[in-house]
PDB file of C-alpha atoms in Angstrom:
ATOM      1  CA  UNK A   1       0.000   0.000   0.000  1.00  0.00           C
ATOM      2  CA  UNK A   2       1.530   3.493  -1.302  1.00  0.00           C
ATOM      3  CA  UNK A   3       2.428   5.941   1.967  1.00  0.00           C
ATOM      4  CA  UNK A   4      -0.487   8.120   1.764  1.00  0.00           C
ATOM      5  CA  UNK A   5       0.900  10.887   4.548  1.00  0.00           C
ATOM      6  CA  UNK A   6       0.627  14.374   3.705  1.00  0.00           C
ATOM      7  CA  UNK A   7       3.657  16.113   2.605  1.00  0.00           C
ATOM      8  CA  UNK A   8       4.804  18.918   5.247  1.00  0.00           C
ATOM      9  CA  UNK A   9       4.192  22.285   3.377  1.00  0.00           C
ATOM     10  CA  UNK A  10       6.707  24.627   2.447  1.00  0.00           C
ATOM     11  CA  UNK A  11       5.693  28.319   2.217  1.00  0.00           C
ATOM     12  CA  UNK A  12       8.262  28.870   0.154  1.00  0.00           C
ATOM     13  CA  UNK A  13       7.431  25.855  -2.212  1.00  0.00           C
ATOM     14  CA  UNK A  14       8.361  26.339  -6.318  1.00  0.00           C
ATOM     15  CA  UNK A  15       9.816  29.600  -5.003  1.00  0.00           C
ATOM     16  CA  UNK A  16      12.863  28.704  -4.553  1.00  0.00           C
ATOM     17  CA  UNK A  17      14.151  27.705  -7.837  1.00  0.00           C
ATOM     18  CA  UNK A  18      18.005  28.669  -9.791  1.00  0.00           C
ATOM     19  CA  UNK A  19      18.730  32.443 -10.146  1.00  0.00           C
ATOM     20  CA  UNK A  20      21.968  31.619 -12.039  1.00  0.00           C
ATOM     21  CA  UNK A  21      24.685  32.281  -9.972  1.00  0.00           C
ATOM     22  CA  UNK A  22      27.699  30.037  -9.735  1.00  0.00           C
ATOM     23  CA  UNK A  23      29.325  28.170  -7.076  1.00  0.00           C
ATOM     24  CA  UNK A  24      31.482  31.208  -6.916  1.00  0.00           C
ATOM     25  CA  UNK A  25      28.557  33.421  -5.809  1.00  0.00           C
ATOM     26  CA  UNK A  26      28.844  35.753  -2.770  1.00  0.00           C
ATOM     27  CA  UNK A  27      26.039  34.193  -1.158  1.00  0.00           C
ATOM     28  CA  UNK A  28      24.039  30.917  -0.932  1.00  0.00           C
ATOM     29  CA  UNK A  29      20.292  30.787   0.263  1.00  0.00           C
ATOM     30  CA  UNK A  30      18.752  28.117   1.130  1.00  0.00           C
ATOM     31  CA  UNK A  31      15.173  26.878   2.936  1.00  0.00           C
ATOM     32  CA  UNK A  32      15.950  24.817   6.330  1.00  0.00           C
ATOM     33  CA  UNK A  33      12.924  22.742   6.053  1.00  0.00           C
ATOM     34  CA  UNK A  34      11.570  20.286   8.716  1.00  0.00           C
ATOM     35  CA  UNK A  35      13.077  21.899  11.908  1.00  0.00           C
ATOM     36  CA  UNK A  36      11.079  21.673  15.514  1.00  0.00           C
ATOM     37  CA  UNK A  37      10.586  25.505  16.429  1.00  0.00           C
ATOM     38  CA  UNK A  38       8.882  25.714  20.036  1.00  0.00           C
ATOM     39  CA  UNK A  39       7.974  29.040  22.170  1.00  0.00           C
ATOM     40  CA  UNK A  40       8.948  28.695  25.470  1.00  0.00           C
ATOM     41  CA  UNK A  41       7.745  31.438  28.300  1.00  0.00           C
ATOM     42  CA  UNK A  42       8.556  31.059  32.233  1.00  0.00           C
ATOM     43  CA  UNK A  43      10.715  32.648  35.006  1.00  0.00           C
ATOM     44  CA  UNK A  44      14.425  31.974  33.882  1.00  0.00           C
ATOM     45  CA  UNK A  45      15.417  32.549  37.897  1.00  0.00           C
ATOM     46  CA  UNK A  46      13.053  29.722  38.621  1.00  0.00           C
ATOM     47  CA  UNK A  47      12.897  25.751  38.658  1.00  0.00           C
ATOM     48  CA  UNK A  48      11.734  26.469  34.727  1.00  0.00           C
ATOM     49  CA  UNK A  49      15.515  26.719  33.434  1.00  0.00           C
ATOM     50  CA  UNK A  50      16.778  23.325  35.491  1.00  0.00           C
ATOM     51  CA  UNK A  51      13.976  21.754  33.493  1.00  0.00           C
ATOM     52  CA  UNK A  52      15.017  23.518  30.179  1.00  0.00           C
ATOM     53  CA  UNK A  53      18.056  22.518  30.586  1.00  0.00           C
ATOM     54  CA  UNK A  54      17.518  18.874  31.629  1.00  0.00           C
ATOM     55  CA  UNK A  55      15.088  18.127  28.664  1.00  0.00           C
ATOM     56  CA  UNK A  56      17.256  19.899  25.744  1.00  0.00           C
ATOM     57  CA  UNK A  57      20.408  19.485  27.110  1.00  0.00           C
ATOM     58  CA  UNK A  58      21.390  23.494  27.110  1.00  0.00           C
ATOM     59  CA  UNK A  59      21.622  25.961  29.525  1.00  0.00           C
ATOM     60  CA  UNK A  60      18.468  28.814  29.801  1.00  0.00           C
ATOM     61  CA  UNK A  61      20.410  31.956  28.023  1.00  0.00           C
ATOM     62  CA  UNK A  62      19.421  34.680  30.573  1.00  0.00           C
ATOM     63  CA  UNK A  63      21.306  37.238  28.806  1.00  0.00           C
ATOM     64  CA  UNK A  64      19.894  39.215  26.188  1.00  0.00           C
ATOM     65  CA  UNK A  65      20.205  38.588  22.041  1.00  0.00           C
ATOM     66  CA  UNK A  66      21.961  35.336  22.956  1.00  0.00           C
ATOM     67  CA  UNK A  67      21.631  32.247  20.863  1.00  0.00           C
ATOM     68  CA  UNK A  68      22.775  28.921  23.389  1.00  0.00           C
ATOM     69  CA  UNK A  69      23.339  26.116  20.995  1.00  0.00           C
ATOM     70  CA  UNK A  70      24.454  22.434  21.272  1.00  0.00           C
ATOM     71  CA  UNK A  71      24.190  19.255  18.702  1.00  0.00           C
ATOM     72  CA  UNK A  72      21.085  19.932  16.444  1.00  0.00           C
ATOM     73  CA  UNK A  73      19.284  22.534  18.934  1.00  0.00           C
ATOM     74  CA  UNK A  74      19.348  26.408  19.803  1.00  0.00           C
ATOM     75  CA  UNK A  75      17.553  28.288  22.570  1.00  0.00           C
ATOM     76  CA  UNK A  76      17.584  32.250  21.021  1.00  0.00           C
ATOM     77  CA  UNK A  77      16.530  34.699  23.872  1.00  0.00           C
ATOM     78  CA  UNK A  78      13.512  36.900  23.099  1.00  0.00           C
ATOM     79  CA  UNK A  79      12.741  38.741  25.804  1.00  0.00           C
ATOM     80  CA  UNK A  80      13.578  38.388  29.576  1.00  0.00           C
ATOM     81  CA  UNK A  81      10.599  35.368  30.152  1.00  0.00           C
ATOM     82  CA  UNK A  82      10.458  34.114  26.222  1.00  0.00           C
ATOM     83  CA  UNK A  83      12.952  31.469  24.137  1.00  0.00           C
ATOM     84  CA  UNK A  84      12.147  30.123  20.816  1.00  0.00           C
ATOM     85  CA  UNK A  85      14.294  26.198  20.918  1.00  0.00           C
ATOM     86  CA  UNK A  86      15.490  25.175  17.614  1.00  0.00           C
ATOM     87  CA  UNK A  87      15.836  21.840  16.936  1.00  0.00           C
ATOM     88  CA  UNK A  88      16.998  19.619  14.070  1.00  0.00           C
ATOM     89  CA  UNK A  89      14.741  16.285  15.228  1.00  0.00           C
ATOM     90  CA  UNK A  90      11.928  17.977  13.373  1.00  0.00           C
ATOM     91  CA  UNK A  91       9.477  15.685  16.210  1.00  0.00           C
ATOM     92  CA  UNK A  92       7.923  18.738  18.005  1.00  0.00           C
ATOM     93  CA  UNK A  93       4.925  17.037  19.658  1.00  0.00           C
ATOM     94  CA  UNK A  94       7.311  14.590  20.962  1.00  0.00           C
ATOM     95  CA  UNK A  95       9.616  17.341  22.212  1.00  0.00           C
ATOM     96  CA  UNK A  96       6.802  19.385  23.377  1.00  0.00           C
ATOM     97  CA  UNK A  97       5.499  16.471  25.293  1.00  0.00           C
ATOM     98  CA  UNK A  98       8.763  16.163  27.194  1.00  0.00           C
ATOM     99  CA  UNK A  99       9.219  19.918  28.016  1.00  0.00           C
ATOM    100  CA  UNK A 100       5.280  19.560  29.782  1.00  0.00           C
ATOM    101  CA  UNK A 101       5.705  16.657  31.373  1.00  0.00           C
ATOM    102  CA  UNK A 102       9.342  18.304  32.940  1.00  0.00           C
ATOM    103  CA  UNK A 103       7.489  21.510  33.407  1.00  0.00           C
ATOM    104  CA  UNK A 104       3.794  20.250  34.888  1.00  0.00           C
ATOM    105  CA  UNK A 105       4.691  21.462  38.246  1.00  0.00           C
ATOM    106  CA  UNK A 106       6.526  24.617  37.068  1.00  0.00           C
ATOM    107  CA  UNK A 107       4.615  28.266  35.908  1.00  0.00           C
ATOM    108  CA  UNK A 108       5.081  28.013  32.061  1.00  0.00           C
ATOM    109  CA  UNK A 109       3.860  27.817  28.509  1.00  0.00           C
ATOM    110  CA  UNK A 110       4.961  25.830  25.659  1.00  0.00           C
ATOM    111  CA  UNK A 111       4.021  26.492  22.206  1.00  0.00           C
ATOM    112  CA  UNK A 112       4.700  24.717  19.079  1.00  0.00           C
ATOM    113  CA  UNK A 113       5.440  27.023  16.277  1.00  0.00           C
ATOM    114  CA  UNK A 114       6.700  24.940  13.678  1.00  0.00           C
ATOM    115  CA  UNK A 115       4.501  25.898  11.118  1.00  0.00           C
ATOM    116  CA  UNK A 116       4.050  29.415  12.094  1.00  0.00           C
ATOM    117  CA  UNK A 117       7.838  30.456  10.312  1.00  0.00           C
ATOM    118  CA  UNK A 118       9.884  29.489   7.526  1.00  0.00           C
ATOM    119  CA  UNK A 119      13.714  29.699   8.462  1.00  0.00           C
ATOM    120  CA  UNK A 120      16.021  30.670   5.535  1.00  0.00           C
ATOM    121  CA  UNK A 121      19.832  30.379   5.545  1.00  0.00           C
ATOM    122  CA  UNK A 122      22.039  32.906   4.287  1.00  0.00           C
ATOM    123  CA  UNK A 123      25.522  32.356   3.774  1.00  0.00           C
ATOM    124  CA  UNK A 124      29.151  33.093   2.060  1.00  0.00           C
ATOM    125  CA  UNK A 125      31.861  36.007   2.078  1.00  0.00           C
ATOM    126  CA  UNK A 126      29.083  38.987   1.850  1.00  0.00           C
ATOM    127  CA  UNK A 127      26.209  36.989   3.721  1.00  0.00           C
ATOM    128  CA  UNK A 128      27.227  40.292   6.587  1.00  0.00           C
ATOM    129  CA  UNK A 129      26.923  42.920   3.704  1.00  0.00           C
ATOM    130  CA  UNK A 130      23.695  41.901   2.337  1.00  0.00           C
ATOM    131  CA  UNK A 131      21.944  41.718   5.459  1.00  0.00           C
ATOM    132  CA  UNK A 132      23.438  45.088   6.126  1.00  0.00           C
ATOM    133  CA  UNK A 133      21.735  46.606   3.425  1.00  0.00           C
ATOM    134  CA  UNK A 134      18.282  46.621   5.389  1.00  0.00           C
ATOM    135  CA  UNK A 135      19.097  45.144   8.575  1.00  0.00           C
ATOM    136  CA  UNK A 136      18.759  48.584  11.664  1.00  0.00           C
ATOM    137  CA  UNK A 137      21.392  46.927  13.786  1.00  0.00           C
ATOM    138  CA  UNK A 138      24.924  46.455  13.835  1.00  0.00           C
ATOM    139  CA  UNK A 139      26.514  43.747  12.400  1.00  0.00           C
ATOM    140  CA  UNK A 140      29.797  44.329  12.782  1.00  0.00           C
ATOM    141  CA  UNK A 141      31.789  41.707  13.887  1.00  0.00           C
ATOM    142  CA  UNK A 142      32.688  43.512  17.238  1.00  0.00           C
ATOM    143  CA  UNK A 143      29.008  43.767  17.790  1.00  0.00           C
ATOM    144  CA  UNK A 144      27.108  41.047  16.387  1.00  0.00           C
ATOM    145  CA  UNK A 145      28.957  37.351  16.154  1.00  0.00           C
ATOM    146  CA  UNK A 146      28.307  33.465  16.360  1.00  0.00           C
ATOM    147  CA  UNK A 147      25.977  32.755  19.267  1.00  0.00           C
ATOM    148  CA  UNK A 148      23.875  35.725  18.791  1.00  0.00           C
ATOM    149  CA  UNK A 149      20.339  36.399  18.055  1.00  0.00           C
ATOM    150  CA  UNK A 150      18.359  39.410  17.473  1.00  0.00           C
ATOM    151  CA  UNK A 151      14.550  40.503  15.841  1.00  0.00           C
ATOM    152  CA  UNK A 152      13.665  43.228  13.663  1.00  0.00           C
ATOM    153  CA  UNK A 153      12.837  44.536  10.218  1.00  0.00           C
ATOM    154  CA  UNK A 154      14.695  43.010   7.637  1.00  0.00           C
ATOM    155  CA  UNK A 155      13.095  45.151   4.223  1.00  0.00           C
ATOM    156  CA  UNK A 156       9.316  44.729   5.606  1.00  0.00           C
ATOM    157  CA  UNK A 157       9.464  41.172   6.977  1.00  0.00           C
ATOM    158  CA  UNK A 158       9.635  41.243  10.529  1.00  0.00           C
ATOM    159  CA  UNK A 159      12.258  38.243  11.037  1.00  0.00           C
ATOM    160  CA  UNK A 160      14.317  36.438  14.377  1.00  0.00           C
ATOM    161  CA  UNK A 161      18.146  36.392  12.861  1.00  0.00           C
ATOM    162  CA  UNK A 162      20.586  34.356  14.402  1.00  0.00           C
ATOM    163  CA  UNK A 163      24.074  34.194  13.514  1.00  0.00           C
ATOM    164  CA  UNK A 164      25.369  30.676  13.382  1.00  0.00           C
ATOM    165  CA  UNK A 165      28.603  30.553  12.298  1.00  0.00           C
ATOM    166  CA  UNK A 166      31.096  33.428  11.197  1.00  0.00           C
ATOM    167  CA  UNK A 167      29.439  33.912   7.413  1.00  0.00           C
ATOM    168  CA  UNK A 168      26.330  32.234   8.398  1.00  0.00           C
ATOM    169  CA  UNK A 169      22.683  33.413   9.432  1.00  0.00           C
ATOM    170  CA  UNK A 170      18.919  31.480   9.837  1.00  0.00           C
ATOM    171  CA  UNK A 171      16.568  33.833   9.328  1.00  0.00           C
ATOM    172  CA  UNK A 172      12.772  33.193  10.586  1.00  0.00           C
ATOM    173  CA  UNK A 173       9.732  34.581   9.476  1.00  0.00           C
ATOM    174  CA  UNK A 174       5.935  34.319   8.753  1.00  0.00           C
ATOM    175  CA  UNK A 175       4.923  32.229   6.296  1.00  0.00           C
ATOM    176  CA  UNK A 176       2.894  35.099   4.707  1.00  0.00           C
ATOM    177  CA  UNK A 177       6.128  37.190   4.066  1.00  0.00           C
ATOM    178  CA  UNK A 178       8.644  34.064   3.135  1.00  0.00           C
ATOM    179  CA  UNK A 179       8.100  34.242  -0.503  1.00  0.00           C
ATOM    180  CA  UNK A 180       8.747  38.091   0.112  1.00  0.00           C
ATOM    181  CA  UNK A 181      12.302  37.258   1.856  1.00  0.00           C
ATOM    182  CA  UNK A 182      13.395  34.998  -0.363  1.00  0.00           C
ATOM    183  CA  UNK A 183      13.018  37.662  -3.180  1.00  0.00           C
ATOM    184  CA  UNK A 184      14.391  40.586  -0.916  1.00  0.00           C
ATOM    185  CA  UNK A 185      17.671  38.722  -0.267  1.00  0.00           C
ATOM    186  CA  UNK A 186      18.083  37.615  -4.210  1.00  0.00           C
ATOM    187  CA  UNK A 187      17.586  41.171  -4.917  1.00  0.00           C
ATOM    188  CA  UNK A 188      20.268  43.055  -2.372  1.00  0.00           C
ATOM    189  CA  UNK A 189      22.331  39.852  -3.297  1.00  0.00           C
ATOM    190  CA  UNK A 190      22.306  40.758  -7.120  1.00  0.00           C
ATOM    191  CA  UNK A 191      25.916  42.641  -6.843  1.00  0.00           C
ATOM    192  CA  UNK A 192      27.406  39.731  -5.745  1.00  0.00           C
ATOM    193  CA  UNK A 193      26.340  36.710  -7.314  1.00  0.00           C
ATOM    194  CA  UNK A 194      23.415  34.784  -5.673  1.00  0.00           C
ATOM    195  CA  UNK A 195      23.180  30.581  -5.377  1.00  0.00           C
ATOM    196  CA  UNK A 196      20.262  28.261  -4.366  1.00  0.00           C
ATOM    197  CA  UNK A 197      21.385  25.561  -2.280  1.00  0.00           C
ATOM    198  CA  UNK A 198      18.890  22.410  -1.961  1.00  0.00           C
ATOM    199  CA  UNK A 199      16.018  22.480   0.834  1.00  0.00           C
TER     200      UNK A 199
END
């Protein structure tokens, strides 16, 4: 019998095809598809970041625009009670389940958001210069590096960035505006040569 499971679905789907740039290209885009993305709220001076930690293995970042990260998972800081975990398993009911069940005697909330953002990947040599072009914050090395994370305007999407490595960025956004990324960063990447890497 022929696996009859519905496909996940892509907001960016048949919108992410070649823009002819070479492998030589300043920059490389690509969707992240099937990632876990869960909101977590609670008091980070509490019980609530022991039981964080102990589920997905990383400590609570208490300080702001900081991205903890470990194999396969984030935790980007939000806001002072707010974390959005980032994980590669792509199983967020199960990991969902296991952050409640940690958490069922604790003050908390824990939301799945996994559909509600695509996450885009920027990368190469002038990844920093074409987010510049729109981004209001500093990127300067000195101010913005690995292991950060910040939210904003990026053209009129309103996105989470995090830095992942030193020419390296996931960008997350509403589905509604992906399509509208996508073309924003091929656009302020047209100076420098653009490439589409594989979902």
């Amino acid at each position: 019998m022929a696996d009859t499971a519905p496909q996940a679905f892509s907001p960016l789907s048949g919108h992410t095809g070649p823009v002819g740039g070479s492998h030589h290209a300043g920059v490389v885009l690509r969707e992240v598809a099937g990632l876990s993305l869960i909101n977590l709220r609670g008091d980070a001076e509490k019980a609530f970041a022991g039981h964080v930690e102990t589920v997905l293995g990383v400590a609570l970042p208490t300080a702001p625009n900081i991205a903890a990260r470990t194999e396969g998972l984030s935790l980007l800081w939000l806001g002072p009670d707010e974390w959005l975990a980032v994980s590669e398993d792509g199983d967020s009911p199960a990991l969902c389940a296991r952050l409640e069940e940690a958490m069922s005697r604790v003050h908390h909330a824990v939301v799945d958001l996994s559909d509600n953002y695509a996450v885009i990947e920027l990368s190469g040599h002038a990844a920093r210069w074409v987010l510049a072009k729109g981004w209001p914050q500093d990127l300067h090395p000195s101010a913005f590096k690995p292991g950060q994370c910040s939210q904003g305007l990026l053209g009129l999407a309103q996105i989470v960035l995090e830095q992942t490595a030193e020419d390296a960025y996931r960008l997350f956004v509403r589905p509604s505006f992906a399509a509208y990324l996508w073309d924003w960063l091929v656009d302020a990447s047209a100076d420098v040569g653009v490439r589409v890497a594989p979902a």
